[in-house]
Short mmCIF file of C-alpha atoms in Angstrom, two decimals:
data_model
loop_
_atom_site.label_atom_id
_atom_site.label_comp_id
_atom_site.label_asym_id
_atom_site.label_seq_id
_atom_site.Cartn_x
_atom_site.Cartn_y
_atom_site.Cartn_z
CA MET A 1 236.77 -105.20 86.24
CA SER A 2 235.85 -107.70 83.79
CA LYS A 3 233.07 -110.53 84.61
CA ALA A 4 235.77 -113.35 85.55
CA THR A 5 237.44 -111.32 87.62
CA LYS A 6 234.41 -110.17 89.23
CA ARG A 7 233.73 -113.84 89.89
CA ILE A 8 237.50 -114.83 91.23
CA ALA A 9 236.68 -111.76 93.64
CA ALA A 10 233.64 -113.40 94.80
CA ALA A 11 235.16 -116.83 95.01
CA LEU A 12 238.20 -115.35 97.22
CA GLU A 13 235.78 -113.67 99.47
CA ARG A 14 233.70 -116.82 100.05
CA MET A 15 236.56 -118.51 101.02
CA ALA A 16 238.09 -115.87 103.22
CA PRO A 17 235.21 -113.67 104.66
CA PRO A 18 235.98 -110.58 106.22
CA PRO A 19 235.85 -110.95 109.66
CA VAL A 20 232.66 -110.15 111.77
CA SER A 21 231.98 -106.84 113.56
CA THR A 22 231.26 -107.26 117.37
CA PRO A 23 227.91 -108.27 118.06
CA ASP A 24 225.82 -106.14 119.72
CA PHE A 25 224.46 -108.56 122.82
CA ALA A 26 222.39 -106.00 124.12
CA ALA A 27 220.01 -106.66 121.00
CA SER A 28 218.31 -109.54 122.39
CA THR A 29 218.46 -112.33 125.04
CA ALA A 30 218.89 -115.08 122.36
CA PHE A 31 220.91 -115.53 119.21
CA VAL A 32 221.50 -117.96 116.08
CA TRP A 33 225.02 -118.68 114.86
CA GLU A 34 224.85 -118.81 111.01
CA VAL A 35 227.74 -119.47 108.83
CA GLU A 36 228.51 -118.26 105.01
CA PRO A 37 229.11 -115.52 106.24
CA ASP A 38 229.45 -115.58 109.99
CA ASN A 39 226.63 -114.10 112.03
CA LEU A 40 225.39 -113.83 115.18
CA ARG A 41 221.38 -112.98 114.58
CA PRO A 42 219.38 -111.88 117.39
CA VAL A 43 216.34 -113.50 117.85
CA PRO A 44 213.39 -111.41 118.76
CA LYS A 45 210.98 -113.65 120.99
CA ILE A 46 212.28 -116.93 121.83
CA SER A 47 209.91 -119.71 121.54
CA ARG A 48 209.05 -121.39 124.91
CA VAL A 49 207.01 -122.58 127.89
CA ASP A 50 207.27 -121.39 131.46
CA ILE A 51 208.97 -123.96 133.37
CA GLY A 52 206.24 -124.04 135.86
CA LEU A 53 204.65 -125.94 132.94
CA LEU A 54 206.99 -128.66 132.28
CA HIS A 55 205.95 -131.78 134.61
CA GLY A 56 207.73 -135.04 134.89
CA VAL A 57 211.34 -133.91 134.61
CA ASP A 58 211.09 -132.53 138.20
CA ARG A 59 214.85 -133.97 138.88
CA ALA A 60 216.38 -132.66 135.66
CA ARG A 61 214.80 -129.36 135.94
CA ASP A 62 215.72 -128.56 139.18
CA THR A 63 219.67 -129.90 138.49
CA LEU A 64 219.47 -127.96 135.30
CA LEU A 65 218.27 -124.65 137.01
CA THR A 66 221.04 -124.56 139.91
CA ASN A 67 223.86 -125.16 137.33
CA THR A 68 222.70 -122.52 135.16
CA ARG A 69 222.03 -120.04 138.07
CA HIS A 70 225.50 -120.93 139.34
CA PHE A 71 226.83 -120.19 135.95
CA ALA A 72 224.66 -116.97 135.78
CA ARG A 73 226.37 -115.57 138.93
CA GLY A 74 230.09 -116.29 137.91
CA PHE A 75 230.30 -119.39 140.22
CA GLY A 76 231.77 -122.93 138.89
CA ALA A 77 229.38 -124.78 136.45
CA ASN A 78 229.35 -127.90 134.11
CA ASN A 79 228.74 -128.22 130.47
CA VAL A 80 225.46 -130.40 130.52
CA LEU A 81 224.43 -133.49 128.33
CA LEU A 82 220.47 -133.91 128.10
CA TRP A 83 219.94 -137.27 126.73
CA GLY A 84 217.04 -139.82 126.35
CA ALA A 85 213.46 -140.05 124.98
CA ARG A 86 212.11 -138.27 122.29
CA GLY A 87 209.34 -135.77 123.07
CA MET A 88 210.23 -135.16 126.95
CA GLY A 89 210.96 -131.96 126.83
CA LYS A 90 214.75 -131.81 126.90
CA SER A 91 214.75 -128.41 124.48
CA SER A 92 212.14 -127.16 126.10
CA LEU A 93 213.91 -127.50 129.66
CA VAL A 94 217.09 -125.86 127.88
CA LYS A 95 214.85 -122.37 127.04
CA ALA A 96 212.75 -122.38 130.26
CA VAL A 97 216.08 -122.90 132.65
CA HIS A 98 217.51 -119.47 130.81
CA ALA A 99 214.74 -117.37 131.52
CA ALA A 100 214.32 -118.57 134.95
CA ALA A 101 218.15 -118.26 135.54
CA ASP A 102 218.84 -114.91 133.96
CA GLU A 103 218.47 -112.64 137.35
CA PHE A 104 220.60 -110.21 135.80
CA GLY A 105 219.77 -109.55 132.23
CA THR A 106 223.45 -110.88 131.36
CA LEU A 107 222.86 -114.69 130.54
CA LYS A 108 222.53 -115.29 126.71
CA LEU A 109 221.20 -118.33 124.86
CA ILE A 110 223.02 -118.86 121.11
CA GLU A 111 221.98 -121.85 119.18
CA ILE A 112 224.29 -123.59 116.86
CA HIS A 113 223.59 -126.23 114.50
CA ARG A 114 225.13 -129.34 114.54
CA GLU A 115 226.45 -129.11 110.78
CA ASP A 116 227.59 -125.53 111.86
CA LEU A 117 230.23 -126.68 114.58
CA PRO A 118 233.39 -126.74 112.43
CA SER A 119 233.00 -122.89 113.30
CA ILE A 120 232.64 -123.20 117.00
CA GLY A 121 236.28 -121.88 117.31
CA ARG A 122 235.01 -118.65 115.25
CA LEU A 123 232.05 -118.18 117.25
CA LEU A 124 233.92 -118.36 120.62
CA THR A 125 236.27 -115.63 119.67
CA HIS A 126 233.33 -113.25 119.52
CA LEU A 127 232.05 -114.66 122.88
CA ARG A 128 235.47 -114.61 124.90
CA GLY A 129 235.76 -111.73 127.07
CA ALA A 130 232.09 -110.27 126.31
CA LYS A 131 230.62 -108.80 129.74
CA ALA A 132 227.91 -111.48 129.37
CA GLN A 133 227.59 -115.11 130.26
CA PHE A 134 226.75 -117.39 127.14
CA LEU A 135 224.98 -121.09 127.19
CA LEU A 136 225.83 -122.17 123.71
CA PHE A 137 223.03 -124.49 122.71
CA CYS A 138 222.78 -127.38 120.44
CA ASP A 139 219.73 -129.24 120.00
CA ASP A 140 219.20 -132.96 118.87
CA LEU A 141 222.94 -133.17 118.55
CA SER A 142 224.30 -136.89 117.42
CA PHE A 143 226.76 -137.76 114.53
CA GLU A 144 226.79 -140.67 112.07
CA HIS A 145 228.83 -142.98 110.43
CA ASP A 146 231.97 -141.01 109.16
CA ASP A 147 230.92 -137.51 110.67
CA ALA A 148 234.17 -135.85 112.22
CA HIS A 149 231.82 -133.00 113.17
CA TYR A 150 232.18 -134.18 116.85
CA LYS A 151 235.98 -133.62 117.21
CA SER A 152 235.49 -129.89 116.65
CA LEU A 153 233.31 -130.04 119.83
CA LYS A 154 235.19 -132.31 121.72
CA ALA A 155 238.17 -129.92 121.41
CA VAL A 156 236.23 -126.99 122.59
CA LEU A 157 234.70 -129.08 125.42
CA ASP A 158 237.95 -130.09 126.91
CA GLY A 159 241.06 -129.21 125.27
CA GLY A 160 243.18 -127.00 123.10
CA ILE A 161 245.54 -124.31 124.20
CA GLU A 162 242.88 -121.43 124.83
CA GLY A 163 240.32 -123.87 126.05
CA ARG A 164 236.63 -122.65 126.45
CA PRO A 165 235.98 -119.38 127.66
CA GLU A 166 235.24 -119.15 131.26
CA ASN A 167 231.90 -116.86 130.12
CA VAL A 168 230.67 -119.77 128.19
CA LEU A 169 228.84 -123.14 128.81
CA ILE A 170 227.51 -125.62 126.57
CA TYR A 171 224.14 -127.28 126.92
CA ALA A 172 223.28 -130.08 124.06
CA THR A 173 220.54 -132.16 123.68
CA SER A 174 220.36 -135.58 122.09
CA ASN A 175 218.41 -138.94 122.23
CA ARG A 176 221.67 -140.57 122.48
CA ARG A 177 223.84 -140.92 125.75
CA HIS A 178 226.95 -141.35 123.97
CA LEU A 179 226.03 -139.52 120.90
CA MET A 180 226.91 -142.08 118.50
CA PRO A 181 224.62 -144.98 117.20
CA ARG A 182 225.14 -148.02 119.27
CA ASP A 183 226.09 -150.07 115.77
CA MET A 184 228.91 -147.60 115.31
CA ILE A 185 230.39 -148.47 118.81
CA ASP A 186 229.43 -152.10 118.60
CA ASN A 187 231.29 -152.11 114.96
CA GLU A 188 234.57 -150.15 116.42
CA ARG A 189 234.63 -153.43 118.61
CA SER A 190 234.66 -155.82 116.25
CA THR A 191 236.84 -154.39 113.36
CA ALA A 192 239.44 -152.20 115.07
CA ILE A 193 242.99 -153.62 115.70
CA ASN A 194 242.72 -152.21 119.40
CA PRO A 195 239.07 -151.87 119.79
CA GLY A 196 239.15 -150.67 123.39
CA GLU A 197 241.12 -147.01 121.88
CA ALA A 198 238.68 -147.04 119.02
CA VAL A 199 235.44 -147.14 121.33
CA GLU A 200 236.83 -144.82 123.73
CA GLU A 201 237.62 -142.22 120.78
CA LYS A 202 233.90 -142.26 119.85
CA VAL A 203 232.36 -142.24 123.60
CA SER A 204 234.55 -139.72 124.90
CA LEU A 205 233.12 -136.97 123.75
CA SER A 206 229.89 -137.53 126.07
CA ASP A 207 232.39 -138.01 129.05
CA ARG A 208 233.60 -134.41 128.50
CA PHE A 209 229.96 -133.11 129.68
CA GLY A 210 229.97 -132.74 133.48
CA LEU A 211 226.56 -133.26 133.99
CA TRP A 212 224.57 -135.88 132.36
CA LEU A 213 220.38 -135.43 132.64
CA GLY A 214 218.58 -138.62 131.73
CA PHE A 215 215.09 -137.99 130.23
CA HIS A 216 212.86 -141.46 130.35
CA PRO A 217 209.29 -142.35 129.03
CA CYS A 218 206.56 -141.27 131.22
CA SER A 219 203.94 -142.80 133.00
CA GLN A 220 200.43 -142.44 132.34
CA ASP A 221 199.90 -140.42 135.65
CA GLN A 222 202.48 -137.76 134.11
CA TYR A 223 201.28 -137.43 130.91
CA LEU A 224 197.83 -136.09 132.41
CA ALA A 225 199.44 -134.24 134.76
CA MET A 226 201.00 -131.94 131.80
CA ILE A 227 197.70 -131.91 130.00
CA ARG A 228 196.13 -131.13 133.01
CA GLY A 229 198.55 -128.29 133.70
CA TYR A 230 198.68 -127.13 130.05
CA CYS A 231 194.64 -126.91 130.68
CA ALA A 232 194.80 -124.91 133.82
CA HIS A 233 197.43 -122.64 132.64
CA TYR A 234 195.51 -121.81 129.44
CA GLY A 235 191.74 -121.74 130.40
CA LEU A 236 190.91 -124.71 129.20
CA GLU A 237 187.54 -126.42 130.65
CA ILE A 238 187.10 -130.17 130.25
CA SER A 239 185.94 -132.48 132.87
CA ASP A 240 188.47 -134.75 134.40
CA GLU A 241 186.68 -137.79 133.20
CA ASP A 242 186.63 -136.38 129.40
CA LEU A 243 190.34 -135.17 129.84
CA ARG A 244 191.45 -138.93 130.87
CA ALA A 245 189.12 -140.60 128.07
CA GLU A 246 190.35 -138.20 125.27
CA ALA A 247 193.74 -138.16 126.34
CA ILE A 248 194.20 -141.57 126.88
CA GLU A 249 192.73 -142.05 123.29
CA TRP A 250 194.89 -139.53 121.62
CA GLN A 251 198.21 -141.37 122.76
CA GLN A 252 196.95 -144.46 121.72
CA THR A 253 196.65 -143.24 118.46
CA ARG A 254 200.36 -141.87 118.15
CA GLY A 255 201.68 -145.01 119.98
CA ALA A 256 203.53 -143.24 122.46
CA ARG A 257 203.19 -140.74 125.59
CA SER A 258 205.37 -137.82 125.95
CA GLY A 259 205.40 -134.31 126.96
CA ARG A 260 204.97 -133.77 122.77
CA VAL A 261 202.11 -136.05 122.72
CA ALA A 262 200.34 -133.94 125.43
CA TRP A 263 201.10 -130.53 123.90
CA GLN A 264 199.72 -131.61 120.98
CA TYR A 265 196.59 -133.21 122.34
CA VAL A 266 196.31 -129.68 124.06
CA GLN A 267 196.58 -127.93 121.11
CA ASP A 268 193.91 -130.24 119.23
CA LEU A 269 191.67 -129.36 122.14
CA ALA A 270 191.79 -125.69 122.03
CA GLY A 271 190.99 -125.96 118.38
CA ARG A 272 187.77 -127.68 119.29
CA ARG A 273 186.87 -125.30 121.64
CA GLY A 274 187.75 -122.47 119.92
CA GLN A 275 190.40 -120.81 121.85
CA SER A 276 194.18 -119.69 121.39
CA LEU A 277 197.20 -120.57 123.11
CA SER A 278 198.86 -117.46 122.65
#
C-alpha cells in the first residue's frame, strides 16, 4: 500500500471510526467520555470531598441527594441544573452526592465536556439498556454567541424519537441560570423579527431541567463555618480568634467569599503548619 493510500485510509477511519466496544462498567464508579476516538475512560479515584464538609448549601444538598437517591433506586427523578455564584461548591456537591447516594454500587458518574456535547447521542447508545444507573455530568456549562452545541443537549433532555434512556439523568453546573449570556438574550429581543420566539429558543434549554438549584454568595458566618469544618476534619489546630482574623484577611485579599476561597485558605494554613491534606 502506497503512502498516499495509507493517508487516505487513515483519514477515512477518522471520519468514520470503528464502533466502540461495550464498556466495562464494573471497572469503576466514574468515567470520562472522550471523543476522537469515542471512549469511556475509567477514573480510578474521583477528586471529591465528603458531603459533610459542604457548608452553606444545605437546601441544595438535601434536594439533590433526595433526587439522586430516588434515581439510584429506580424511582422517578429529574435532570438538575445547579447554577449561581462561582466557587460555592456546585461541582463538589454533584460528586459528593454521587458517593452518598450510591447505595447499591450501581450508580455511575460520567463526565462529558461541553465541547463534546454533539457526540452525546453516541454516548447514550452505550448507556441505554446497561444494568446500571448513570449520572451524566457536564461541569461549567454555558454557551456563547453562535454556539449551536446547546441544541444537542436540548434534544436529549426533552425530545427526539428515542428520548433520554430511563437509566440516565443529566446534572449540569453553570454560573448562568439560562446558560446563555444576558447580552445574547437582550440582543435577540432587540433585533429579532419575532423577539419573543427568539428568546424562547435560547432560554428553553434551562427550562428542560426539572430541578433548578441556586447557589448564592455565602455570608461571613458561613464562610468561617466552612473553614472550621475543614480544620476539624483534617486536624488543623488554630484558635478561633486567629482563624477569624486570618480567614477574613485572606478573603479580603481575594475580594470574595466562597467555598473555594475557604478551601484555598485551609490549604495555605496546612502548608504553614507542615501538614498534609490527603
